[in-house]
mmCIF file of C-alpha atoms in Angstrom:
data_model
loop_
_atom_site.group_PDB
_atom_site.id
_atom_site.type_symbol
_atom_site.label_atom_id
_atom_site.label_comp_id
_atom_site.label_asym_id
_atom_site.label_seq_id
_atom_site.Cartn_x
_atom_site.Cartn_y
_atom_site.Cartn_z
ATOM 1 C CA UNK A 1 -23.117 42.675 -58.847
ATOM 2 C CA UNK A 2 -24.715 39.893 -56.821
ATOM 3 C CA UNK A 3 -28.186 40.641 -55.592
ATOM 4 C CA UNK A 4 -28.848 41.556 -52.002
ATOM 5 C CA UNK A 5 -30.526 38.273 -51.351
ATOM 6 C CA UNK A 6 -27.554 36.315 -52.730
ATOM 7 C CA UNK A 7 -25.143 38.134 -50.482
ATOM 8 C CA UNK A 8 -27.389 37.635 -47.473
ATOM 9 C CA UNK A 9 -27.561 33.891 -48.050
ATOM 10 C CA UNK A 10 -23.776 33.721 -48.373
ATOM 11 C CA UNK A 11 -23.431 35.529 -45.062
ATOM 12 C CA UNK A 12 -25.825 33.111 -43.414
ATOM 13 C CA UNK A 13 -24.067 30.026 -44.699
ATOM 14 C CA UNK A 14 -20.668 31.355 -43.640
ATOM 15 C CA UNK A 15 -22.076 32.022 -40.190
ATOM 16 C CA UNK A 16 -23.250 28.429 -39.929
ATOM 17 C CA UNK A 17 -19.838 27.141 -41.001
ATOM 18 C CA UNK A 18 -18.270 29.358 -38.385
ATOM 19 C CA UNK A 19 -20.485 27.907 -35.686
ATOM 20 C CA UNK A 20 -19.300 24.429 -36.578
ATOM 21 C CA UNK A 21 -15.613 25.252 -36.752
ATOM 22 C CA UNK A 22 -15.891 27.161 -33.502
ATOM 23 C CA UNK A 23 -17.502 24.169 -31.825
ATOM 24 C CA UNK A 24 -14.843 21.821 -33.197
ATOM 25 C CA UNK A 25 -12.167 24.158 -31.955
ATOM 26 C CA UNK A 26 -13.574 24.053 -28.453
ATOM 27 C CA UNK A 27 -13.997 20.284 -28.524
ATOM 28 C CA UNK A 28 -10.392 19.884 -29.608
ATOM 29 C CA UNK A 29 -9.239 22.268 -26.914
ATOM 30 C CA UNK A 30 -10.847 20.167 -24.202
ATOM 31 C CA UNK A 31 -9.549 16.959 -25.771
ATOM 32 C CA UNK A 32 -6.117 18.497 -25.848
ATOM 33 C CA UNK A 33 -6.129 19.189 -22.146
ATOM 34 C CA UNK A 34 -7.235 15.600 -21.485
ATOM 35 C CA UNK A 35 -4.485 14.337 -23.778
ATOM 36 C CA UNK A 36 -1.950 16.454 -21.928
ATOM 37 C CA UNK A 37 -3.103 14.918 -18.656
ATOM 38 C CA UNK A 38 -2.777 11.420 -20.099
ATOM 39 C CA UNK A 39 0.725 12.163 -21.269
ATOM 40 C CA UNK A 40 1.550 13.478 -17.826
ATOM 41 C CA UNK A 41 0.124 10.390 -16.113
ATOM 42 C CA UNK A 42 2.394 8.255 -18.252
ATOM 43 C CA UNK A 43 5.598 10.042 -17.231
ATOM 44 C CA UNK A 44 6.191 8.271 -13.877
ATOM 45 C CA UNK A 45 5.836 4.862 -15.510
ATOM 46 C CA UNK A 46 8.155 5.626 -18.396
ATOM 47 C CA UNK A 47 10.771 7.270 -16.218
ATOM 48 C CA UNK A 48 10.870 4.372 -13.781
ATOM 49 C CA UNK A 49 10.914 1.877 -16.629
ATOM 50 C CA UNK A 50 13.785 3.659 -18.300
ATOM 51 C CA UNK A 51 15.704 3.811 -15.041
ATOM 52 C CA UNK A 52 15.374 0.126 -14.258
ATOM 53 C CA UNK A 53 15.975 -1.044 -17.804
ATOM 54 C CA UNK A 54 19.083 1.040 -18.277
ATOM 55 C CA UNK A 55 20.470 -0.157 -14.966
ATOM 56 C CA UNK A 56 19.999 -3.771 -15.887
ATOM 57 C CA UNK A 57 21.257 -3.268 -19.402
ATOM 58 C CA UNK A 58 24.338 -1.543 -18.011
ATOM 59 C CA UNK A 59 25.440 -4.653 -16.126
ATOM 60 C CA UNK A 60 27.852 -6.462 -18.395
ATOM 61 C CA UNK A 61 26.646 -10.011 -18.164
ATOM 62 C CA UNK A 62 23.252 -9.224 -19.627
ATOM 63 C CA UNK A 63 22.671 -9.456 -23.349
ATOM 64 C CA UNK A 64 19.507 -9.606 -25.325
ATOM 65 C CA UNK A 65 18.697 -9.549 -29.050
ATOM 66 C CA UNK A 66 16.757 -6.330 -28.599
ATOM 67 C CA UNK A 67 19.919 -4.566 -27.474
ATOM 68 C CA UNK A 68 22.057 -5.694 -30.374
ATOM 69 C CA UNK A 69 22.360 -3.971 -33.700
ATOM 70 C CA UNK A 70 22.322 -6.359 -36.606
ATOM 71 C CA UNK A 71 22.687 -5.942 -40.354
ATOM 72 C CA UNK A 72 19.553 -4.265 -41.632
ATOM 73 C CA UNK A 73 17.855 -6.225 -44.351
ATOM 74 C CA UNK A 74 14.379 -4.948 -43.692
ATOM 75 C CA UNK A 75 13.199 -1.870 -41.855
ATOM 76 C CA UNK A 76 9.855 -1.481 -40.146
ATOM 77 C CA UNK A 77 8.246 1.933 -40.083
ATOM 78 C CA UNK A 78 5.661 2.583 -37.422
ATOM 79 C CA UNK A 79 3.649 5.549 -38.627
ATOM 80 C CA UNK A 80 1.172 7.256 -36.317
ATOM 81 C CA UNK A 81 -1.452 9.387 -38.021
ATOM 82 C CA UNK A 82 -5.004 10.399 -37.207
ATOM 83 C CA UNK A 83 -8.206 8.704 -38.315
ATOM 84 C CA UNK A 84 -9.806 11.995 -39.281
ATOM 85 C CA UNK A 85 -8.701 15.018 -41.213
ATOM 86 C CA UNK A 86 -9.479 18.686 -40.581
ATOM 87 C CA UNK A 87 -6.277 18.991 -38.651
ATOM 88 C CA UNK A 88 -4.206 21.182 -40.929
ATOM 89 C CA UNK A 89 -0.942 19.602 -41.997
ATOM 90 C CA UNK A 90 -0.984 17.045 -39.200
ATOM 91 C CA UNK A 91 -1.361 13.920 -41.297
ATOM 92 C CA UNK A 92 0.361 15.140 -44.426
ATOM 93 C CA UNK A 93 3.506 16.217 -42.639
ATOM 94 C CA UNK A 94 4.095 12.773 -41.168
ATOM 95 C CA UNK A 95 3.207 10.930 -44.342
ATOM 96 C CA UNK A 96 5.396 13.146 -46.491
ATOM 97 C CA UNK A 97 8.340 12.628 -44.166
ATOM 98 C CA UNK A 98 7.928 8.852 -44.148
ATOM 99 C CA UNK A 99 7.476 8.741 -47.900
ATOM 100 C CA UNK A 100 10.597 10.800 -48.477
ATOM 101 C CA UNK A 101 12.626 8.626 -46.107
ATOM 102 C CA UNK A 102 11.446 5.450 -47.774
ATOM 103 C CA UNK A 103 12.156 6.767 -51.272
ATOM 104 C CA UNK A 104 15.564 7.854 -50.128
ATOM 105 C CA UNK A 105 16.596 4.728 -48.231
ATOM 106 C CA UNK A 106 15.094 1.827 -50.069
ATOM 107 C CA UNK A 107 15.341 0.651 -53.635
ATOM 108 C CA UNK A 108 12.621 -1.990 -53.549
ATOM 109 C CA UNK A 109 9.514 -2.743 -51.544
ATOM 110 C CA UNK A 110 11.202 -5.836 -50.070
ATOM 111 C CA UNK A 111 13.433 -3.714 -47.902
ATOM 112 C CA UNK A 112 10.798 -2.155 -45.727
ATOM 113 C CA UNK A 113 7.357 -2.598 -44.334
ATOM 114 C CA UNK A 114 4.919 -0.207 -42.763
ATOM 115 C CA UNK A 115 2.991 -0.572 -39.534
ATOM 116 C CA UNK A 116 0.203 1.950 -39.809
ATOM 117 C CA UNK A 117 -1.628 3.388 -36.819
ATOM 118 C CA UNK A 118 -4.384 5.655 -38.070
ATOM 119 C CA UNK A 119 -6.634 5.636 -41.098
ATOM 120 C CA UNK A 120 -4.852 8.381 -43.052
ATOM 121 C CA UNK A 121 -1.497 6.643 -43.021
ATOM 122 C CA UNK A 122 -2.983 3.291 -43.878
ATOM 123 C CA UNK A 123 -4.989 4.650 -46.810
ATOM 124 C CA UNK A 124 -1.994 6.479 -48.188
ATOM 125 C CA UNK A 125 0.337 3.495 -48.116
ATOM 126 C CA UNK A 126 -2.324 1.210 -49.481
ATOM 127 C CA UNK A 127 -3.017 3.578 -52.343
ATOM 128 C CA UNK A 128 0.663 3.741 -53.198
ATOM 129 C CA UNK A 129 1.025 -0.049 -53.101
ATOM 130 C CA UNK A 130 3.475 -0.018 -50.265
ATOM 131 C CA UNK A 131 3.653 -3.068 -48.003
ATOM 132 C CA UNK A 132 1.652 -2.789 -44.795
ATOM 133 C CA UNK A 133 2.526 -5.404 -42.193
ATOM 134 C CA UNK A 134 0.063 -4.362 -39.520
ATOM 135 C CA UNK A 135 -2.539 -1.724 -39.164
ATOM 136 C CA UNK A 136 -4.734 -0.348 -36.455
ATOM 137 C CA UNK A 137 -7.469 2.200 -36.951
ATOM 138 C CA UNK A 138 -10.166 3.592 -34.729
ATOM 139 C CA UNK A 139 -7.937 4.383 -31.792
ATOM 140 C CA UNK A 140 -9.925 6.473 -29.322
ATOM 141 C CA UNK A 141 -9.062 10.097 -28.666
ATOM 142 C CA UNK A 142 -7.882 9.244 -25.182
ATOM 143 C CA UNK A 143 -6.243 5.855 -25.684
ATOM 144 C CA UNK A 144 -5.564 3.412 -22.860
ATOM 145 C CA UNK A 145 -2.520 1.248 -22.815
ATOM 146 C CA UNK A 146 -4.779 -1.716 -23.551
ATOM 147 C CA UNK A 147 -5.818 -0.135 -26.876
ATOM 148 C CA UNK A 148 -2.298 -0.103 -28.260
ATOM 149 C CA UNK A 149 -0.913 -3.146 -26.480
ATOM 150 C CA UNK A 150 -1.629 -5.663 -29.190
ATOM 151 C CA UNK A 151 -0.086 -3.821 -32.109
ATOM 152 C CA UNK A 152 2.852 -2.750 -29.959
ATOM 153 C CA UNK A 153 3.644 -6.285 -28.908
ATOM 154 C CA UNK A 154 3.175 -7.530 -32.461
ATOM 155 C CA UNK A 155 5.652 -4.952 -33.710
ATOM 156 C CA UNK A 156 8.151 -6.037 -31.075
ATOM 157 C CA UNK A 157 7.573 -9.679 -31.986
ATOM 158 C CA UNK A 158 8.307 -8.914 -35.633
ATOM 159 C CA UNK A 159 11.690 -7.650 -34.565
ATOM 160 C CA UNK A 160 12.381 -10.601 -32.287
ATOM 161 C CA UNK A 161 11.462 -13.106 -34.959
ATOM 162 C CA UNK A 162 13.805 -11.436 -37.422
ATOM 163 C CA UNK A 163 11.055 -10.271 -39.750
ATOM 164 C CA UNK A 164 12.412 -6.761 -39.452
ATOM 165 C CA UNK A 165 15.891 -5.726 -38.348
ATOM 166 C CA UNK A 166 15.073 -2.273 -37.101
ATOM 167 C CA UNK A 167 11.964 -0.392 -36.153
ATOM 168 C CA UNK A 168 11.576 3.332 -36.661
ATOM 169 C CA UNK A 169 8.650 5.389 -35.393
ATOM 170 C CA UNK A 170 7.288 8.472 -37.145
ATOM 171 C CA UNK A 171 4.856 10.733 -35.366
ATOM 172 C CA UNK A 172 4.113 14.345 -34.542
ATOM 173 C CA UNK A 173 5.868 15.393 -31.390
ATOM 174 C CA UNK A 174 3.909 17.806 -29.226
ATOM 175 C CA UNK A 175 5.983 20.879 -28.396
ATOM 176 C CA UNK A 176 3.116 23.072 -27.293
ATOM 177 C CA UNK A 177 -0.381 23.973 -28.385
ATOM 178 C CA UNK A 178 0.778 25.854 -31.459
ATOM 179 C CA UNK A 179 3.822 23.906 -32.521
ATOM 180 C CA UNK A 180 4.139 20.229 -33.333
ATOM 181 C CA UNK A 181 6.934 18.719 -35.348
ATOM 182 C CA UNK A 182 7.416 15.455 -37.156
ATOM 183 C CA UNK A 183 9.810 13.250 -35.247
ATOM 184 C CA UNK A 184 11.436 10.000 -36.193
ATOM 185 C CA UNK A 185 12.697 7.787 -33.429
ATOM 186 C CA UNK A 186 14.623 4.585 -33.790
ATOM 187 C CA UNK A 187 12.890 2.237 -31.419
ATOM 188 C CA UNK A 188 14.599 -1.082 -31.996
ATOM 189 C CA UNK A 189 17.258 -2.165 -31.430
ATOM 190 C CA UNK A 190 17.474 -0.268 -28.156
ATOM 191 C CA UNK A 191 20.847 1.367 -28.509
ATOM 192 C CA UNK A 192 20.759 4.537 -26.435
ATOM 193 C CA UNK A 193 20.021 2.849 -23.134
ATOM 194 C CA UNK A 194 23.382 2.925 -21.432
ATOM 195 C CA UNK A 195 23.637 6.694 -21.844
ATOM 196 C CA UNK A 196 22.113 7.200 -18.426
ATOM 197 C CA UNK A 197 24.301 5.065 -16.163
ATOM 198 C CA UNK A 198 25.089 7.708 -13.592
ATOM 199 C CA UNK A 199 22.893 6.159 -10.956
ATOM 200 C CA UNK A 200 23.636 2.551 -11.831
ATOM 201 C CA UNK A 201 26.721 2.444 -9.650
ATOM 202 C CA UNK A 202 24.812 3.719 -6.663
ATOM 203 C CA UNK A 203 22.354 0.863 -6.332
ATOM 204 C CA UNK A 204 23.105 -2.548 -7.716
ATOM 205 C CA UNK A 205 20.149 -4.840 -7.753
ATOM 206 C CA UNK A 206 19.698 -8.444 -6.979
ATOM 207 C CA UNK A 207 17.992 -10.095 -9.879
ATOM 208 C CA UNK A 208 15.413 -12.754 -9.408
ATOM 209 C CA UNK A 209 15.974 -15.137 -11.220
ATOM 210 C CA UNK A 210 18.809 -13.403 -13.178
ATOM 211 C CA UNK A 211 19.496 -10.344 -15.282
ATOM 212 C CA UNK A 212 19.046 -12.107 -18.591
ATOM 213 C CA UNK A 213 15.660 -13.574 -17.722
ATOM 214 C CA UNK A 214 14.481 -10.199 -16.539
ATOM 215 C CA UNK A 215 15.626 -8.486 -19.715
ATOM 216 C CA UNK A 216 13.672 -11.034 -21.701
ATOM 217 C CA UNK A 217 10.505 -9.931 -19.948
ATOM 218 C CA UNK A 218 11.333 -6.307 -19.396
ATOM 219 C CA UNK A 219 12.632 -5.162 -22.770
ATOM 220 C CA UNK A 220 9.496 -5.975 -24.751
ATOM 221 C CA UNK A 221 7.470 -4.170 -22.095
ATOM 222 C CA UNK A 222 9.828 -1.242 -22.308
ATOM 223 C CA UNK A 223 9.536 -1.052 -26.095
ATOM 224 C CA UNK A 224 5.754 -1.284 -25.842
ATOM 225 C CA UNK A 225 5.727 1.524 -23.342
ATOM 226 C CA UNK A 226 7.805 3.663 -25.712
ATOM 227 C CA UNK A 227 5.254 3.068 -28.448
ATOM 228 C CA UNK A 228 2.457 4.007 -26.083
ATOM 229 C CA UNK A 229 4.332 7.150 -25.105
ATOM 230 C CA UNK A 230 4.683 8.105 -28.763
ATOM 231 C CA UNK A 231 0.978 7.515 -29.286
ATOM 232 C CA UNK A 232 0.054 9.777 -26.384
ATOM 233 C CA UNK A 233 2.403 12.399 -27.745
ATOM 234 C CA UNK A 234 0.885 12.062 -31.206
ATOM 235 C CA UNK A 235 -2.655 12.294 -29.862
ATOM 236 C CA UNK A 236 -1.871 15.498 -28.027
ATOM 237 C CA UNK A 237 -0.405 16.867 -31.252
ATOM 238 C CA UNK A 238 -3.455 15.777 -33.186
ATOM 239 C CA UNK A 239 -5.836 17.663 -30.928
ATOM 240 C CA UNK A 240 -3.558 20.695 -30.885
ATOM 241 C CA UNK A 241 -3.261 20.667 -34.676
ATOM 242 C CA UNK A 242 -7.000 20.343 -35.081
ATOM 243 C CA UNK A 243 -7.600 23.132 -32.610
ATOM 244 C CA UNK A 244 -5.256 25.440 -34.522
ATOM 245 C CA UNK A 245 -6.760 24.486 -37.863
ATOM 246 C CA UNK A 246 -10.258 25.137 -36.581
ATOM 247 C CA UNK A 247 -9.256 28.430 -35.043
ATOM 248 C CA UNK A 248 -7.861 29.521 -38.397
ATOM 249 C CA UNK A 249 -11.046 28.419 -40.088
ATOM 250 C CA UNK A 250 -13.111 30.414 -37.591
ATOM 251 C CA UNK A 251 -10.930 33.475 -38.138
ATOM 252 C CA UNK A 252 -11.269 33.146 -41.891
ATOM 253 C CA UNK A 253 -15.017 32.805 -41.572
ATOM 254 C CA UNK A 254 -15.119 35.996 -39.494
ATOM 255 C CA UNK A 255 -13.104 37.836 -42.094
ATOM 256 C CA UNK A 256 -15.348 36.633 -44.845
ATOM 257 C CA UNK A 257 -18.467 37.635 -42.940
ATOM 258 C CA UNK A 258 -17.026 41.134 -42.482
ATOM 259 C CA UNK A 259 -16.220 41.420 -46.199
ATOM 260 C CA UNK A 260 -19.632 40.163 -47.203
ATOM 261 C CA UNK A 261 -21.380 42.499 -44.774
ATOM 262 C CA UNK A 262 -19.489 45.415 -46.272
ATOM 263 C CA UNK A 263 -20.471 44.385 -49.776
ATOM 264 C CA UNK A 264 -24.040 43.904 -48.619
ATOM 265 C CA UNK A 265 -24.227 47.396 -47.130
ATOM 266 C CA UNK A 266 -22.698 48.963 -50.230
ATOM 267 C CA UNK A 267 -25.195 47.185 -52.417
ATOM 268 C CA UNK A 268 -28.035 48.225 -50.135
ATOM 269 C CA UNK A 269 -26.951 51.865 -50.225
ATOM 270 C CA UNK A 270 -26.503 51.784 -53.968
ATOM 271 C CA UNK A 271 -30.029 50.437 -54.287
ATOM 272 C CA UNK A 272 -31.417 53.191 -52.039
ATOM 273 C CA UNK A 273 -29.511 55.907 -53.888
ATOM 274 C CA UNK A 274 -30.778 54.603 -57.173
ATOM 275 C CA UNK A 275 -34.341 54.529 -55.894
ATOM 276 C CA UNK A 276 -34.123 58.140 -54.620
ATOM 277 C CA UNK A 277 -32.660 59.404 -57.851
ATOM 278 C CA UNK A 278 -35.444 57.630 -59.744
ATOM 279 C CA UNK A 279 -38.093 59.275 -57.552
ATOM 280 C CA UNK A 280 -36.441 62.699 -57.831
ATOM 281 C CA UNK A 281 -36.118 62.495 -61.599
ATOM 282 C CA UNK A 282 -39.723 61.228 -61.821
ATOM 283 C CA UNK A 283 -40.970 64.216 -59.767
ATOM 284 C CA UNK A 284 -38.881 66.635 -61.818
ATOM 285 C CA UNK A 285 -40.351 65.254 -65.047
ATOM 286 C CA UNK A 286 -43.921 65.832 -63.756
ATOM 287 C CA UNK A 287 -43.258 69.474 -62.752
ATOM 288 C CA UNK A 288 -41.862 70.579 -66.035
ATOM 289 C CA UNK B 1 6.190 -0.980 13.148
ATOM 290 C CA UNK B 2 8.285 0.383 10.334
ATOM 291 C CA UNK B 3 6.781 0.768 6.915
ATOM 292 C CA UNK B 4 7.875 0.855 3.325
ATOM 293 C CA UNK B 5 6.492 3.283 0.772
ATOM 294 C CA UNK B 6 4.844 1.324 -1.978
ATOM 295 C CA UNK B 7 3.745 2.635 -5.319
ATOM 296 C CA UNK B 8 2.054 0.836 -8.172
ATOM 297 C CA UNK B 9 2.442 2.589 -11.495
ATOM 298 C CA UNK B 10 0.864 1.803 -14.870
ATOM 299 C CA UNK B 11 1.112 3.542 -18.254
ATOM 300 C CA UNK B 12 -2.314 5.052 -17.531
ATOM 301 C CA UNK B 13 -1.087 6.656 -14.339
ATOM 302 C CA UNK B 14 -0.274 5.755 -10.738
ATOM 303 C CA UNK B 15 -2.715 3.343 -9.104
ATOM 304 C CA UNK B 16 -1.548 3.524 -5.536
ATOM 305 C CA UNK B 17 1.058 5.207 -3.368
ATOM 306 C CA UNK B 18 0.969 4.443 0.337
ATOM 307 C CA UNK B 19 3.002 3.118 3.225
ATOM 308 C CA UNK B 20 2.706 -0.567 4.089
ATOM 309 C CA UNK B 21 4.257 -2.942 6.594
ATOM 310 C CA UNK B 22 4.555 -5.822 4.198
ATOM 311 C CA UNK B 23 4.146 -6.400 0.480
ATOM 312 C CA UNK B 24 3.548 -9.910 -0.795
ATOM 313 C CA UNK B 25 3.356 -10.834 -4.437
ATOM 314 C CA UNK B 26 3.867 -13.721 -6.821
ATOM 315 C CA UNK B 27 7.023 -13.484 -8.896
ATOM 316 C CA UNK B 28 7.853 -15.784 -11.789
ATOM 317 C CA UNK B 29 9.912 -17.872 -9.366
ATOM 318 C CA UNK B 30 7.405 -18.011 -6.554
ATOM 319 C CA UNK B 31 6.019 -16.010 -3.681
ATOM 320 C CA UNK B 32 7.897 -12.994 -2.421
ATOM 321 C CA UNK B 33 7.270 -11.144 0.814
ATOM 322 C CA UNK B 34 8.946 -7.768 1.112
ATOM 323 C CA UNK B 35 9.495 -6.121 4.487
ATOM 324 C CA UNK B 36 11.047 -2.693 5.064
ATOM 325 C CA UNK B 37 14.827 -2.665 4.618
ATOM 326 C CA UNK B 38 14.929 -5.311 1.901
ATOM 327 C CA UNK B 39 18.027 -5.348 -0.313
ATOM 328 C CA UNK B 40 17.582 -3.870 -3.799
ATOM 329 C CA UNK B 41 15.831 -6.408 -6.003
ATOM 330 C CA UNK B 42 14.185 -6.639 -9.377
ATOM 331 C CA UNK B 43 11.814 -9.463 -10.214
ATOM 332 C CA UNK B 44 9.156 -9.990 -12.867
ATOM 333 C CA UNK B 45 5.653 -10.703 -11.564
ATOM 334 C CA UNK B 46 3.084 -13.202 -12.716
ATOM 335 C CA UNK B 47 -0.454 -12.191 -13.523
ATOM 336 C CA UNK B 48 -1.473 -12.246 -9.895
ATOM 337 C CA UNK B 49 -2.625 -10.349 -6.890
ATOM 338 C CA UNK B 50 -0.407 -8.129 -4.803
ATOM 339 C CA UNK B 51 -1.253 -8.109 -1.114
ATOM 340 C CA UNK B 52 -0.347 -5.081 0.927
ATOM 341 C CA UNK B 53 -0.579 -5.239 4.704
ATOM 342 C CA UNK B 54 -0.870 -2.408 7.162
ATOM 343 C CA UNK B 55 -2.195 -2.517 10.748
ATOM 344 C CA UNK B 56 -4.011 -5.789 10.334
ATOM 345 C CA UNK B 57 -5.705 -4.621 7.129
ATOM 346 C CA UNK B 58 -4.870 -6.137 3.743
ATOM 347 C CA UNK B 59 -5.307 -4.314 0.446
ATOM 348 C CA UNK B 60 -5.506 -6.326 -2.750
ATOM 349 C CA UNK B 61 -4.392 -5.176 -6.167
ATOM 350 C CA UNK B 62 -4.506 -7.207 -9.352
ATOM 351 C CA UNK B 63 -1.526 -6.776 -11.666
ATOM 352 C CA UNK B 64 -0.657 -8.108 -15.090
ATOM 353 C CA UNK B 65 2.487 -7.743 -17.124
ATOM 354 C CA UNK B 66 4.498 -6.205 -14.367
ATOM 355 C CA UNK B 67 7.647 -6.340 -12.345
ATOM 356 C CA UNK B 68 8.773 -5.374 -8.905
ATOM 357 C CA UNK B 69 11.575 -3.039 -7.998
ATOM 358 C CA UNK B 70 12.648 -3.008 -4.369
ATOM 359 C CA UNK B 71 14.874 -0.585 -2.523
ATOM 360 C CA UNK B 72 15.369 -0.508 1.227
ATOM 361 C CA UNK B 73 12.854 2.302 1.712
ATOM 362 C CA UNK B 74 10.725 1.900 -1.361
ATOM 363 C CA UNK B 75 8.826 -0.687 -3.360
ATOM 364 C CA UNK B 76 7.751 0.123 -6.898
ATOM 365 C CA UNK B 77 5.588 -2.136 -8.986
ATOM 366 C CA UNK B 78 5.456 -1.290 -12.666
ATOM 367 C CA UNK B 79 2.630 -3.078 -14.421
ATOM 368 C CA UNK B 80 0.971 -2.813 -17.785
ATOM 369 C CA UNK B 81 -2.314 -2.863 -15.960
ATOM 370 C CA UNK B 82 -3.224 -2.807 -12.288
ATOM 371 C CA UNK B 83 -6.454 -2.297 -10.399
ATOM 372 C CA UNK B 84 -7.373 -2.099 -6.746
ATOM 373 C CA UNK B 85 -9.893 -4.702 -5.694
ATOM 374 C CA UNK B 86 -12.586 -2.061 -5.313
ATOM 375 C CA UNK B 87 -11.973 -0.625 -8.808
ATOM 376 C CA UNK B 88 -12.403 -3.879 -10.685
ATOM 377 C CA UNK B 89 -15.364 -4.072 -12.999
ATOM 378 C CA UNK B 90 -16.650 -7.525 -12.082
ATOM 379 C CA UNK B 91 -19.146 -7.724 -14.958
ATOM 380 C CA UNK B 92 -16.496 -6.904 -17.495
ATOM 381 C CA UNK B 93 -14.074 -9.426 -16.049
ATOM 382 C CA UNK B 94 -16.831 -12.046 -16.036
ATOM 383 C CA UNK B 95 -17.557 -11.360 -19.697
ATOM 384 C CA UNK B 96 -13.877 -11.483 -20.586
ATOM 385 C CA UNK B 97 -13.626 -14.819 -18.817
ATOM 386 C CA UNK B 98 -16.534 -16.287 -20.752
ATOM 387 C CA UNK B 99 -15.168 -14.928 -24.027
ATOM 388 C CA UNK B 100 -11.776 -16.467 -23.380
ATOM 389 C CA UNK B 101 -13.285 -19.812 -22.375
ATOM 390 C CA UNK B 102 -15.331 -19.871 -25.540
ATOM 391 C CA UNK B 103 -12.313 -19.122 -27.664
ATOM 392 C CA UNK B 104 -10.361 -21.870 -25.951
ATOM 393 C CA UNK B 105 -13.071 -24.364 -26.816
ATOM 394 C CA UNK B 106 -13.084 -23.287 -30.458
ATOM 395 C CA UNK B 107 -9.495 -24.503 -30.814
ATOM 396 C CA UNK B 108 -8.258 -22.189 -33.510
ATOM 397 C CA UNK B 109 -4.678 -21.343 -34.436
ATOM 398 C CA UNK B 110 -1.960 -21.789 -31.857
ATOM 399 C CA UNK B 111 -1.310 -18.114 -31.275
ATOM 400 C CA UNK B 112 -4.951 -17.445 -30.520
ATOM 401 C CA UNK B 113 -4.875 -20.304 -28.074
ATOM 402 C CA UNK B 114 -2.060 -18.727 -26.109
ATOM 403 C CA UNK B 115 -3.731 -15.332 -26.180
ATOM 404 C CA UNK B 116 -7.007 -16.764 -25.001
ATOM 405 C CA UNK B 117 -5.257 -18.546 -22.168
ATOM 406 C CA UNK B 118 -3.590 -15.319 -21.119
ATOM 407 C CA UNK B 119 -6.876 -13.443 -21.303
ATOM 408 C CA UNK B 120 -8.546 -16.142 -19.229
ATOM 409 C CA UNK B 121 -5.748 -15.931 -16.720
ATOM 410 C CA UNK B 122 -6.147 -12.190 -16.375
ATOM 411 C CA UNK B 123 -9.918 -12.414 -16.037
ATOM 412 C CA UNK B 124 -9.707 -15.104 -13.364
ATOM 413 C CA UNK B 125 -7.101 -13.094 -11.487
ATOM 414 C CA UNK B 126 -9.296 -9.985 -11.592
ATOM 415 C CA UNK B 127 -12.317 -11.874 -10.321
ATOM 416 C CA UNK B 128 -10.221 -13.433 -7.597
ATOM 417 C CA UNK B 129 -8.929 -10.055 -6.458
ATOM 418 C CA UNK B 130 -12.355 -8.460 -6.711
ATOM 419 C CA UNK B 131 -13.714 -11.026 -4.281
ATOM 420 C CA UNK B 132 -11.492 -9.430 -1.630
ATOM 421 C CA UNK B 133 -13.004 -5.998 -2.100
ATOM 422 C CA UNK B 134 -14.164 -4.529 1.149
#
């Protein structure tokens, strides 16, 4: 059996680990509530954007390459992961899903390219010799639109220039604090726009200069805003996943401390019992 | 005098939501002045200032990458970034301006040139709007 001192030092080190995981849990919890606020602040913009874009796209005379499906020769995958680990299955779930999709859909590396947001995704695809077209790491925990703007517009440009023929996003969708699920969303071409045309009839707009010119400016902005929305969603998931992971770690540490304390007390009692029996037998030996 | 509810919304949240008598802004095709009761209109905006007038007072907001949506009772400006004159960080804008000017002088690849010009444009616009801060 381990000595008393060994057990005591194990208890102490577990307690220190617990302090850290507990602190990380609380940090993530506060980051999560900030991330939720950010996601909420984004809603009015995205809703309005969607409304206007779908109304313009619904008018027949407007066409734009971003609205048209073309033969897919090359697919772009935009993968949003975290820069740091310690978030349970957060990163692995996304990466596994993307990897499976790619293995399933594509025979050679010429048929796809990856746009990696987040260090974990980038490192994985690099390690597996998969093509990475763009990458961005070091996104802050509470990203601004300006942080993502460049890579978003570059991704959209790749589509417009014909470098890729469709763009699919993979990220963790935030359901609530304890459940996040991997989601894939086809971003480009924008095909599901005209679904919401109920209000289009009600107010027809004048376009200045004309619908086509406006689409040319609006659609890239719309796609960028969708990417930003996904990033906000993913960030909220990241903090939630990390919070859950750290809570589990704290719980495990507690359990381990309890077990170790029990073992420690048993060992202590055994030592005392042994000492008493030694004294008693010593005394008995002297009397006889 | 009648007013029109104006809101300016960015991906980082709403910047402004108030009633104004007149909204003037610079669209791609030129200046637009919107009074209450305007017909529905959509127009993309330049990197520029939006001027909002109410009771002899004018509020200035810098916008970039945005467009304007008008309904008879409502004006919505959706922009990738927008700041009220009083919220603009003048030092930062000044630095951005110098950075962009320096990059323009370096004369690198074409794409960088365009980006630098855009950045310069935005910085100048911000500084211009900031000068109207009350």
